[in-house]
Coordinates of C-alpha atoms and ligand atoms in Angstrom, one line a residue:
M1 CA 2.6 -3.7 18.7
S2 CA -0.1 -1.3 17.6
L3 CA 2.3 0.7 15.4
L4 CA 2.7 -2.5 13.4
M5 CA -1.0 -3.2 13.0
P6 CA -2.8 -2.2 9.8
T7 CA -6.3 -0.7 9.8
V8 CA -7.4 -3.6 7.6
A9 CA -5.8 -6.7 6.1
L10 CA -6.9 -8.1 2.7
A11 CA -5.6 -10.7 0.3
S12 CA -5.1 -8.5 -2.8
M13 CA -5.5 -5.0 -4.3
T14 CA -8.6 -5.9 -6.1
D15 CA -10.3 -6.8 -2.8
I16 CA -10.3 -3.1 -1.9
R17 CA -13.9 -2.2 -2.7
P18 CA -15.3 1.4 -2.9
S19 CA -17.6 0.5 0.1
L20 CA -14.5 -0.1 2.3
L21 CA -12.9 3.2 1.1
R22 CA -16.1 5.0 2.1
E23 CA -16.1 3.3 5.5
L24 CA -12.5 4.3 6.0
K25 CA -13.3 7.9 4.9
T26 CA -10.6 7.7 2.2
D27 CA -9.9 10.7 0.0
A28 CA -6.5 9.7 -1.3
I29 CA -4.5 6.5 -1.5
L30 CA -0.7 6.0 -1.5
L31 CA 0.2 2.7 -3.2
D32 CA 3.3 0.6 -2.9
V33 CA 4.5 -1.1 -6.1
D34 CA 6.6 -4.2 -5.6
N35 CA 4.5 -7.2 -4.6
T36 CA 1.4 -4.9 -4.3
L37 CA 0.7 -3.7 -7.8
A38 CA 3.2 -5.9 -9.7
P39 CA 5.8 -8.6 -9.2
P40 CA 9.2 -7.0 -8.1
T41 CA 11.0 -5.7 -11.2
S42 CA 8.0 -6.4 -13.5
H43 CA 6.3 -3.6 -15.4
I44 CA 3.2 -5.7 -15.9
P45 CA 0.6 -5.2 -13.1
Y46 CA -1.2 -8.1 -11.5
E47 CA -4.5 -9.1 -13.1
G48 CA -7.2 -6.6 -12.5
V49 CA -5.0 -3.9 -11.0
Q50 CA -5.2 -1.4 -14.0
E51 CA -9.0 -1.7 -14.0
W52 CA -9.0 -1.2 -10.2
I53 CA -6.9 2.0 -10.5
D54 CA -9.1 3.4 -13.3
H55 CA -12.3 2.7 -11.4
I56 CA -11.1 4.2 -8.1
K57 CA -9.8 7.3 -9.9
S58 CA -13.2 7.7 -11.6
L59 CA -14.7 7.9 -8.1
G60 CA -12.7 11.1 -7.5
I61 CA -10.2 9.4 -5.1
H62 CA -6.6 10.6 -5.7
I63 CA -3.9 7.9 -6.0
V64 CA -0.1 8.4 -5.8
I65 CA 2.5 5.7 -6.0
C66 CA 4.8 5.8 -3.0
S67 CA 7.7 3.3 -3.2
N68 CA 11.1 2.7 -1.7
N69 CA 12.4 1.5 -5.0
Y70 CA 14.5 3.7 -7.4
K71 CA 13.1 6.3 -9.7
K72 CA 14.3 4.4 -12.8
R73 CA 12.1 1.4 -11.7
I74 CA 9.1 3.4 -10.3
K75 CA 8.6 6.3 -12.8
P76 CA 8.2 4.2 -16.0
F77 CA 5.8 1.9 -14.1
S78 CA 3.8 4.8 -12.7
D79 CA 3.6 6.4 -16.2
S80 CA 2.3 3.1 -17.6
V81 CA -0.5 2.8 -15.2
G82 CA -1.3 6.5 -15.3
L83 CA -0.3 7.6 -11.8
D84 CA 2.0 10.2 -10.2
C85 CA 4.8 8.8 -8.1
V86 CA 7.2 9.4 -5.2
A87 CA 10.2 7.1 -5.6
M88 CA 12.9 6.4 -2.9
S89 CA 10.3 7.1 -0.2
L90 CA 12.4 5.7 2.6
K91 CA 9.3 4.1 4.3
P92 CA 8.8 3.7 7.2
F93 CA 10.3 7.2 7.6
P94 CA 7.7 10.0 6.9
F95 CA 9.6 11.8 4.1
G96 CA 8.0 10.1 1.1
F97 CA 4.5 10.1 2.6
N98 CA 4.9 13.8 3.4
R99 CA 6.0 14.5 -0.1
A100 CA 3.0 12.6 -1.5
K101 CA 0.6 14.3 1.0
R102 CA 1.8 17.7 -0.1
K103 CA 1.1 16.7 -3.8
L104 CA -2.4 15.7 -2.7
K105 CA -3.1 18.5 -0.2
E106 CA -4.9 16.0 2.0
K107 CA -5.1 15.6 5.8
P108 CA -3.2 12.4 7.0
Q109 CA -6.4 10.9 8.5
S110 CA -8.1 10.8 5.0
V111 CA -5.1 9.2 3.4
L112 CA -4.9 5.4 3.1
V113 CA -1.6 3.6 2.6
V114 CA -1.7 0.2 0.7
G115 CA 1.2 -2.2 0.7
D116 CA 2.5 -5.7 1.4
Q117 CA 5.0 -5.0 4.2
V118 CA 4.5 -4.5 7.9
Y119 CA 7.8 -2.8 8.6
T120 CA 7.7 -0.3 5.7
D121 CA 4.1 0.3 4.6
V122 CA 2.1 -0.2 7.8
L123 CA 4.6 1.2 10.3
G124 CA 5.2 4.2 8.0
A125 CA 1.4 4.8 7.7
N126 CA 0.9 4.6 11.5
L127 CA 3.9 6.9 12.2
A128 CA 2.4 9.4 9.7
G129 CA -1.1 9.2 11.2
M130 CA -2.5 7.6 8.1
K131 CA -4.7 4.5 7.8
S132 CA -3.4 1.4 6.1
I133 CA -4.3 -1.8 4.3
L134 CA -1.8 -4.7 4.5
L135 CA -2.0 -7.2 1.6
L136 CA -0.6 -10.7 1.3
P137 CA 2.7 -10.8 -0.6
R138 CA 2.0 -12.5 -4.0
S139 CA 5.3 -13.2 -5.6
E140 CA 8.4 -15.2 -4.5
E141 CA 11.1 -13.1 -2.9
H142 CA 14.8 -13.8 -2.9
G143 CA 16.7 -10.9 -1.2
I144 CA 18.1 -11.6 2.3
T145 CA 16.7 -8.3 3.8
I146 CA 13.2 -9.0 2.6
R147 CA 13.4 -12.6 3.9
I148 CA 14.4 -11.2 7.4
R149 CA 11.5 -8.6 7.2
R150 CA 9.1 -11.4 6.3
K151 CA 10.2 -13.4 9.3
M152 CA 9.7 -10.4 11.5
E153 CA 6.2 -10.0 10.1
V154 CA 5.0 -13.4 11.2
G155 CA 3.8 -12.4 14.7
V156 CA 1.8 -9.5 13.3
R157 CA 0.2 -11.4 10.5
K158 CA -0.9 -14.2 12.9
K159 CA -2.9 -11.5 14.8
L160 CA -4.7 -10.3 11.7
T161 CA -8.2 -11.2 10.5
L162 CA -8.7 -10.7 6.8
W163 CA -11.5 -8.2 6.3
N164 CA -14.6 -9.5 4.5
E165 CA -17.3 -7.6 2.7
G166 CA -20.1 -6.9 5.2
D167 CA -17.8 -6.8 8.3
N168 CA -17.9 -3.4 9.9
H169 CA -14.6 -3.6 11.7
G170 CA -11.0 -3.5 10.9
N171 CA -8.0 -4.6 13.0
Q172 CA -7.8 -1.5 15.1
Ligands
MG1 MG1 6.2 -4.0 -1.5

């Protein structure tokens, strides 16, 4: 079960505060796109996401988008928010995370993966030796495979406590 547990669980991207990143000793962040930064297929980020990206970058933390979606979806989105990207990451397999890690020249333990899915983002981070933040999915989802993965996530999500500012512990 522990391979499926994120380091921290939060409601949304904009809840990731610099104080938490310091606590997690984060030097670089790998971001999922669909249902994390924007609704699936949309090129418009959720409210506050662009400001969050700009602020975190200004603190000297590197950010790379790491998505399982196609390059034609991910590259224009990444360009529009001002980030480098790895498309077709094949999460939870380590290929995409390793490509991103080489771009960043960081050790896995200082890399934080942020996403909305247990069986891609969180499992992939744990297999790669990286920390992770699991978010709540924000948009409605229609595909059959995502519905199955969401059902599989229920047991994990029940065990999670959403992290609050001032807490000094995550879920691991
Ligand atoms: Mg996603």
